[in-house]
Amino acid sequence: MKMLKTLVAASIAAASVPALAYEAGDIIVKAGVVNVAPKSDNLKLDGVGTVEVKDDTQLGLTLTYMVAPQVGVEVLAATPFKHDIELEGDKIGDTQHLPPTVSAQYYPMSPASKFQPYVGLGVNHTFFFDESDSINHLGKSWGLAFSAGMNYEIADSFMANVGIWKMDIDSELDGSGNDVEIDPLVVMIGGGMKF
Ligand code: NI
């Protein structure tokens, strides 16, 4: 009888895994502030000067679908970013863009851990719109995106999150053959819920 009680107790303990334990089929929705900080010296025009694309902060949303306890697919979306564009430090225009990014993620920790760091590799598609007349047009960009981040369980199903993406975004200026190398570091800080 004592043996049976021990077995029952052990099976109850095994069943009461933390609420956040990651499982295939889980959906994680996160929201937060996202800063897109382009690298410096985005385009050097001979005899004209250096073009700089400035940074911007917007609201971001990520949706992650866990295809396995340690493997997820993440989509990053955000409200449109608006970047000032400078030539030799003087503003010459601005542009808006959206950089949707889809990534495959790997979570190395045990699925039951409260602390869930992850790394990801994905594809970014950036399209520009509402460019000022001086810019006229920036071509769309496809590129790789490397990412890393961590979720930390703060209560049942609720988590705090920090995510970072390094995106390869190169956009052709006015069909001129000159690529504006934006290649930003993207940082999102926020929280989320697992369903
Ligand atoms: Ni690039």
PDB file of C-alpha atoms and ligand atoms in Angstrom:
ATOM      1  CA  MET A   1       0.000   0.000   0.000  1.00  0.00           C
ATOM      2  CA  LYS A   2       2.798   2.342   0.907  1.00  0.00           C
ATOM      3  CA  MET A   3       4.373   1.466  -2.442  1.00  0.00           C
ATOM      4  CA  LEU A   4       1.128   2.366  -4.255  1.00  0.00           C
ATOM      5  CA  LYS A   5       0.867   5.699  -2.424  1.00  0.00           C
ATOM      6  CA  THR A   6       4.430   6.488  -3.381  1.00  0.00           C
ATOM      7  CA  LEU A   7       3.704   5.685  -7.010  1.00  0.00           C
ATOM      8  CA  VAL A   8       0.559   7.826  -7.008  1.00  0.00           C
ATOM      9  CA  ALA A   9       2.437  10.725  -5.392  1.00  0.00           C
ATOM     10  CA  ALA A  10       5.216  10.381  -7.950  1.00  0.00           C
ATOM     11  CA  SER A  11       2.807  10.401 -10.888  1.00  0.00           C
ATOM     12  CA  ILE A  12       1.001  13.484  -9.534  1.00  0.00           C
ATOM     13  CA  ALA A  13       4.341  15.249  -9.134  1.00  0.00           C
ATOM     14  CA  ALA A  14       5.261  14.329 -12.713  1.00  0.00           C
ATOM     15  CA  ALA A  15       1.917  15.606 -14.033  1.00  0.00           C
ATOM     16  CA  SER A  16       2.141  18.967 -12.283  1.00  0.00           C
ATOM     17  CA  VAL A  17       4.748  20.401 -14.608  1.00  0.00           C
ATOM     18  CA  PRO A  18       4.941  24.208 -14.523  1.00  0.00           C
ATOM     19  CA  ALA A  19       2.197  25.971 -16.464  1.00  0.00           C
ATOM     20  CA  LEU A  20       4.716  27.428 -18.870  1.00  0.00           C
ATOM     21  CA  ALA A  21       6.286  24.103 -19.926  1.00  0.00           C
ATOM     22  CA  TYR A  22       6.665  24.379 -23.673  1.00  0.00           C
ATOM     23  CA  GLU A  23       4.846  21.838 -25.812  1.00  0.00           C
ATOM     24  CA  ALA A  24       4.291  21.272 -29.502  1.00  0.00           C
ATOM     25  CA  GLY A  25       1.209  23.220 -30.567  1.00  0.00           C
ATOM     26  CA  ASP A  26       1.711  26.075 -28.094  1.00  0.00           C
ATOM     27  CA  ILE A  27       1.172  29.579 -29.389  1.00  0.00           C
ATOM     28  CA  ILE A  28       3.103  32.430 -27.789  1.00  0.00           C
ATOM     29  CA  VAL A  29       1.951  35.991 -28.424  1.00  0.00           C
ATOM     30  CA  LYS A  30       4.257  38.814 -27.349  1.00  0.00           C
ATOM     31  CA  ALA A  31       3.967  42.576 -27.601  1.00  0.00           C
ATOM     32  CA  GLY A  32       6.367  45.361 -26.794  1.00  0.00           C
ATOM     33  CA  VAL A  33       8.344  48.333 -27.995  1.00  0.00           C
ATOM     34  CA  VAL A  34      10.672  47.744 -30.934  1.00  0.00           C
ATOM     35  CA  ASN A  35      13.623  49.900 -31.874  1.00  0.00           C
ATOM     36  CA  VAL A  36      15.109  49.641 -35.371  1.00  0.00           C
ATOM     37  CA  ALA A  37      18.633  51.072 -35.375  1.00  0.00           C
ATOM     38  CA  PRO A  38      20.271  51.070 -38.828  1.00  0.00           C
ATOM     39  CA  LYS A  39      24.034  50.652 -39.027  1.00  0.00           C
ATOM     40  CA  SER A  40      25.933  53.886 -39.712  1.00  0.00           C
ATOM     41  CA  ASP A  41      27.205  55.079 -43.141  1.00  0.00           C
ATOM     42  CA  ASN A  42      24.319  53.553 -45.088  1.00  0.00           C
ATOM     43  CA  LEU A  43      25.319  54.842 -48.524  1.00  0.00           C
ATOM     44  CA  LYS A  44      28.452  56.671 -49.685  1.00  0.00           C
ATOM     45  CA  LEU A  45      27.882  58.719 -52.848  1.00  0.00           C
ATOM     46  CA  ASP A  46      31.105  59.782 -54.554  1.00  0.00           C
ATOM     47  CA  GLY A  47      31.506  63.551 -54.475  1.00  0.00           C
ATOM     48  CA  VAL A  48      28.189  63.979 -52.668  1.00  0.00           C
ATOM     49  CA  GLY A  49      28.598  62.554 -49.208  1.00  0.00           C
ATOM     50  CA  THR A  50      27.352  59.925 -46.822  1.00  0.00           C
ATOM     51  CA  VAL A  51      23.717  59.047 -46.365  1.00  0.00           C
ATOM     52  CA  GLU A  52      22.534  58.046 -42.893  1.00  0.00           C
ATOM     53  CA  VAL A  53      19.229  56.396 -42.024  1.00  0.00           C
ATOM     54  CA  LYS A  54      18.225  57.256 -38.455  1.00  0.00           C
ATOM     55  CA  ASP A  55      16.535  54.961 -35.944  1.00  0.00           C
ATOM     56  CA  ASP A  56      12.882  54.697 -34.888  1.00  0.00           C
ATOM     57  CA  THR A  57      10.811  52.984 -32.189  1.00  0.00           C
ATOM     58  CA  GLN A  58       7.346  51.479 -32.704  1.00  0.00           C
ATOM     59  CA  LEU A  59       5.020  48.859 -31.256  1.00  0.00           C
ATOM     60  CA  GLY A  60       5.850  45.301 -32.168  1.00  0.00           C
ATOM     61  CA  LEU A  61       4.093  41.980 -32.050  1.00  0.00           C
ATOM     62  CA  THR A  62       5.495  38.483 -32.361  1.00  0.00           C
ATOM     63  CA  LEU A  63       3.598  35.264 -32.825  1.00  0.00           C
ATOM     64  CA  THR A  64       5.403  31.983 -32.171  1.00  0.00           C
ATOM     65  CA  TYR A  65       4.081  28.529 -32.991  1.00  0.00           C
ATOM     66  CA  MET A  66       5.901  25.698 -31.244  1.00  0.00           C
ATOM     67  CA  VAL A  67       6.293  22.844 -33.722  1.00  0.00           C
ATOM     68  CA  ALA A  68       8.135  20.841 -31.014  1.00  0.00           C
ATOM     69  CA  PRO A  69       8.914  21.556 -27.315  1.00  0.00           C
ATOM     70  CA  GLN A  70      12.231  23.190 -28.285  1.00  0.00           C
ATOM     71  CA  VAL A  71      11.523  24.374 -31.849  1.00  0.00           C
ATOM     72  CA  GLY A  72       9.349  27.331 -32.791  1.00  0.00           C
ATOM     73  CA  VAL A  73       8.409  29.372 -35.833  1.00  0.00           C
ATOM     74  CA  GLU A  74       8.160  33.097 -35.137  1.00  0.00           C
ATOM     75  CA  VAL A  75       6.622  35.946 -37.091  1.00  0.00           C
ATOM     76  CA  LEU A  76       7.606  39.515 -36.206  1.00  0.00           C
ATOM     77  CA  ALA A  77       5.255  42.346 -37.128  1.00  0.00           C
ATOM     78  CA  ALA A  78       5.138  46.004 -36.091  1.00  0.00           C
ATOM     79  CA  THR A  79       3.474  49.317 -36.687  1.00  0.00           C
ATOM     80  CA  PRO A  80       5.268  51.151 -39.553  1.00  0.00           C
ATOM     81  CA  PHE A  81       8.714  52.531 -38.795  1.00  0.00           C
ATOM     82  CA  LYS A  82       9.503  56.065 -39.929  1.00  0.00           C
ATOM     83  CA  HIS A  83      13.144  56.910 -40.473  1.00  0.00           C
ATOM     84  CA  ASP A  84      14.722  60.295 -41.109  1.00  0.00           C
ATOM     85  CA  ILE A  85      17.333  60.214 -43.856  1.00  0.00           C
ATOM     86  CA  GLU A  86      20.328  62.530 -43.608  1.00  0.00           C
ATOM     87  CA  LEU A  87      23.063  63.539 -46.037  1.00  0.00           C
ATOM     88  CA  GLU A  88      26.194  64.730 -44.257  1.00  0.00           C
ATOM     89  CA  GLY A  89      24.123  65.354 -41.124  1.00  0.00           C
ATOM     90  CA  ASP A  90      21.335  67.373 -42.778  1.00  0.00           C
ATOM     91  CA  LYS A  91      17.893  65.873 -43.100  1.00  0.00           C
ATOM     92  CA  ILE A  92      17.047  65.343 -46.779  1.00  0.00           C
ATOM     93  CA  GLY A  93      13.942  63.231 -46.389  1.00  0.00           C
ATOM     94  CA  ASP A  94      12.279  60.332 -44.700  1.00  0.00           C
ATOM     95  CA  THR A  95      10.690  56.996 -45.422  1.00  0.00           C
ATOM     96  CA  GLN A  96       8.429  54.507 -43.762  1.00  0.00           C
ATOM     97  CA  HIS A  97       8.880  50.773 -43.886  1.00  0.00           C
ATOM     98  CA  LEU A  98       7.633  47.477 -42.570  1.00  0.00           C
ATOM     99  CA  PRO A  99      10.099  44.652 -41.964  1.00  0.00           C
ATOM    100  CA  PRO A 100       8.088  41.434 -41.456  1.00  0.00           C
ATOM    101  CA  THR A 101      10.409  38.600 -40.457  1.00  0.00           C
ATOM    102  CA  VAL A 102       9.802  34.855 -40.179  1.00  0.00           C
ATOM    103  CA  SER A 103      12.302  32.803 -38.183  1.00  0.00           C
ATOM    104  CA  ALA A 104      12.884  29.209 -37.133  1.00  0.00           C
ATOM    105  CA  GLN A 105      13.859  29.166 -33.450  1.00  0.00           C
ATOM    106  CA  TYR A 106      15.673  26.749 -31.182  1.00  0.00           C
ATOM    107  CA  TYR A 107      15.132  26.712 -27.398  1.00  0.00           C
ATOM    108  CA  PRO A 108      18.073  24.872 -25.754  1.00  0.00           C
ATOM    109  CA  MET A 109      16.678  24.726 -22.194  1.00  0.00           C
ATOM    110  CA  SER A 110      14.378  22.045 -20.771  1.00  0.00           C
ATOM    111  CA  PRO A 111      10.772  22.760 -21.865  1.00  0.00           C
ATOM    112  CA  ALA A 112       9.851  23.104 -18.154  1.00  0.00           C
ATOM    113  CA  SER A 113      12.395  25.852 -17.434  1.00  0.00           C
ATOM    114  CA  LYS A 114      11.064  29.301 -16.452  1.00  0.00           C
ATOM    115  CA  PHE A 115      13.988  30.814 -18.293  1.00  0.00           C
ATOM    116  CA  GLN A 116      13.809  30.164 -22.032  1.00  0.00           C
ATOM    117  CA  PRO A 117      16.590  31.669 -24.121  1.00  0.00           C
ATOM    118  CA  TYR A 118      16.418  31.064 -27.869  1.00  0.00           C
ATOM    119  CA  VAL A 119      18.256  31.622 -31.111  1.00  0.00           C
ATOM    120  CA  GLY A 120      16.706  31.984 -34.524  1.00  0.00           C
ATOM    121  CA  LEU A 121      17.484  32.131 -38.209  1.00  0.00           C
ATOM    122  CA  GLY A 122      15.009  33.634 -40.601  1.00  0.00           C
ATOM    123  CA  VAL A 123      14.087  35.697 -43.606  1.00  0.00           C
ATOM    124  CA  ASN A 124      13.248  39.375 -43.608  1.00  0.00           C
ATOM    125  CA  HIS A 125      11.212  41.163 -46.239  1.00  0.00           C
ATOM    126  CA  THR A 126      11.237  44.939 -46.023  1.00  0.00           C
ATOM    127  CA  PHE A 127       9.170  47.261 -48.145  1.00  0.00           C
ATOM    128  CA  PHE A 128       9.308  51.036 -48.109  1.00  0.00           C
ATOM    129  CA  PHE A 129       6.483  53.500 -48.620  1.00  0.00           C
ATOM    130  CA  ASP A 130       5.595  57.183 -48.167  1.00  0.00           C
ATOM    131  CA  GLU A 131       9.124  58.218 -49.072  1.00  0.00           C
ATOM    132  CA  SER A 132       9.567  61.999 -49.233  1.00  0.00           C
ATOM    133  CA  ASP A 133       9.948  63.478 -52.764  1.00  0.00           C
ATOM    134  CA  SER A 134      13.685  63.942 -52.281  1.00  0.00           C
ATOM    135  CA  ILE A 135      14.099  60.199 -51.816  1.00  0.00           C
ATOM    136  CA  ASN A 136      11.482  59.198 -54.392  1.00  0.00           C
ATOM    137  CA  HIS A 137      11.865  55.482 -54.056  1.00  0.00           C
ATOM    138  CA  LEU A 138      13.610  52.787 -52.072  1.00  0.00           C
ATOM    139  CA  GLY A 139      13.396  49.276 -53.481  1.00  0.00           C
ATOM    140  CA  LYS A 140      12.153  46.337 -51.466  1.00  0.00           C
ATOM    141  CA  SER A 141      14.627  44.056 -49.766  1.00  0.00           C
ATOM    142  CA  TRP A 142      14.907  40.349 -48.972  1.00  0.00           C
ATOM    143  CA  GLY A 143      17.592  39.215 -46.548  1.00  0.00           C
ATOM    144  CA  LEU A 144      18.599  36.914 -43.725  1.00  0.00           C
ATOM    145  CA  ALA A 145      17.796  37.718 -40.110  1.00  0.00           C
ATOM    146  CA  PHE A 146      19.704  36.294 -37.145  1.00  0.00           C
ATOM    147  CA  SER A 147      17.934  36.513 -33.811  1.00  0.00           C
ATOM    148  CA  ALA A 148      18.287  35.734 -30.132  1.00  0.00           C
ATOM    149  CA  GLY A 149      16.167  36.400 -27.102  1.00  0.00           C
ATOM    150  CA  MET A 150      14.760  35.123 -23.877  1.00  0.00           C
ATOM    151  CA  ASN A 151      11.395  34.525 -22.290  1.00  0.00           C
ATOM    152  CA  TYR A 152      11.122  34.504 -18.500  1.00  0.00           C
ATOM    153  CA  GLU A 153       8.007  33.184 -16.764  1.00  0.00           C
ATOM    154  CA  ILE A 154       6.704  35.730 -14.259  1.00  0.00           C
ATOM    155  CA  ALA A 155       3.326  34.070 -13.563  1.00  0.00           C
ATOM    156  CA  ASP A 156       1.219  31.269 -15.051  1.00  0.00           C
ATOM    157  CA  SER A 157       1.504  31.617 -18.816  1.00  0.00           C
ATOM    158  CA  PHE A 158       2.767  35.219 -18.567  1.00  0.00           C
ATOM    159  CA  MET A 159       6.316  36.037 -19.548  1.00  0.00           C
ATOM    160  CA  ALA A 160       8.735  38.910 -19.858  1.00  0.00           C
ATOM    161  CA  ASN A 161      10.697  39.005 -23.111  1.00  0.00           C
ATOM    162  CA  VAL A 162      13.678  40.588 -24.788  1.00  0.00           C
ATOM    163  CA  GLY A 163      14.375  39.818 -28.437  1.00  0.00           C
ATOM    164  CA  ILE A 164      17.144  40.977 -30.777  1.00  0.00           C
ATOM    165  CA  TRP A 165      17.361  40.578 -34.554  1.00  0.00           C
ATOM    166  CA  LYS A 166      20.234  41.482 -36.861  1.00  0.00           C
ATOM    167  CA  MET A 167      18.648  41.949 -40.270  1.00  0.00           C
ATOM    168  CA  ASP A 168      20.285  42.213 -43.666  1.00  0.00           C
ATOM    169  CA  ILE A 169      18.295  44.998 -45.348  1.00  0.00           C
ATOM    170  CA  ASP A 170      19.751  46.480 -48.534  1.00  0.00           C
ATOM    171  CA  SER A 171      17.547  48.761 -50.599  1.00  0.00           C
ATOM    172  CA  GLU A 172      18.232  50.139 -54.065  1.00  0.00           C
ATOM    173  CA  LEU A 173      17.876  53.937 -54.183  1.00  0.00           C
ATOM    174  CA  ASP A 174      15.755  55.197 -57.090  1.00  0.00           C
ATOM    175  CA  GLY A 175      16.746  52.273 -59.317  1.00  0.00           C
ATOM    176  CA  SER A 176      20.225  53.817 -59.484  1.00  0.00           C
ATOM    177  CA  GLY A 177      22.156  50.654 -58.684  1.00  0.00           C
ATOM    178  CA  ASN A 178      23.215  52.254 -55.406  1.00  0.00           C
ATOM    179  CA  ASP A 179      22.220  50.111 -52.433  1.00  0.00           C
ATOM    180  CA  VAL A 180      21.363  51.756 -49.143  1.00  0.00           C
ATOM    181  CA  GLU A 181      22.785  49.299 -46.602  1.00  0.00           C
ATOM    182  CA  ILE A 182      20.453  49.604 -43.641  1.00  0.00           C
ATOM    183  CA  ASP A 183      21.334  46.304 -41.880  1.00  0.00           C
ATOM    184  CA  PRO A 184      19.693  47.292 -38.591  1.00  0.00           C
ATOM    185  CA  LEU A 185      19.869  45.924 -35.094  1.00  0.00           C
ATOM    186  CA  VAL A 186      16.284  45.437 -33.970  1.00  0.00           C
ATOM    187  CA  VAL A 187      15.507  45.200 -30.248  1.00  0.00           C
ATOM    188  CA  MET A 188      12.113  44.388 -28.758  1.00  0.00           C
ATOM    189  CA  ILE A 189      11.313  44.592 -25.039  1.00  0.00           C
ATOM    190  CA  GLY A 190       7.924  43.494 -23.772  1.00  0.00           C
ATOM    191  CA  GLY A 191       5.902  40.620 -22.488  1.00  0.00           C
ATOM    192  CA  GLY A 192       3.656  37.867 -23.666  1.00  0.00           C
ATOM    193  CA  MET A 193       1.316  35.001 -23.037  1.00  0.00           C
ATOM    194  CA  LYS A 194       1.435  31.361 -23.961  1.00  0.00           C
ATOM    195  CA  PHE A 195      -1.740  29.634 -25.100  1.00  0.00           C
TER     196      PHE A 195
HETATM  197 NI    NI B   1      23.433  44.277 -46.070  1.00  0.00          NI
END
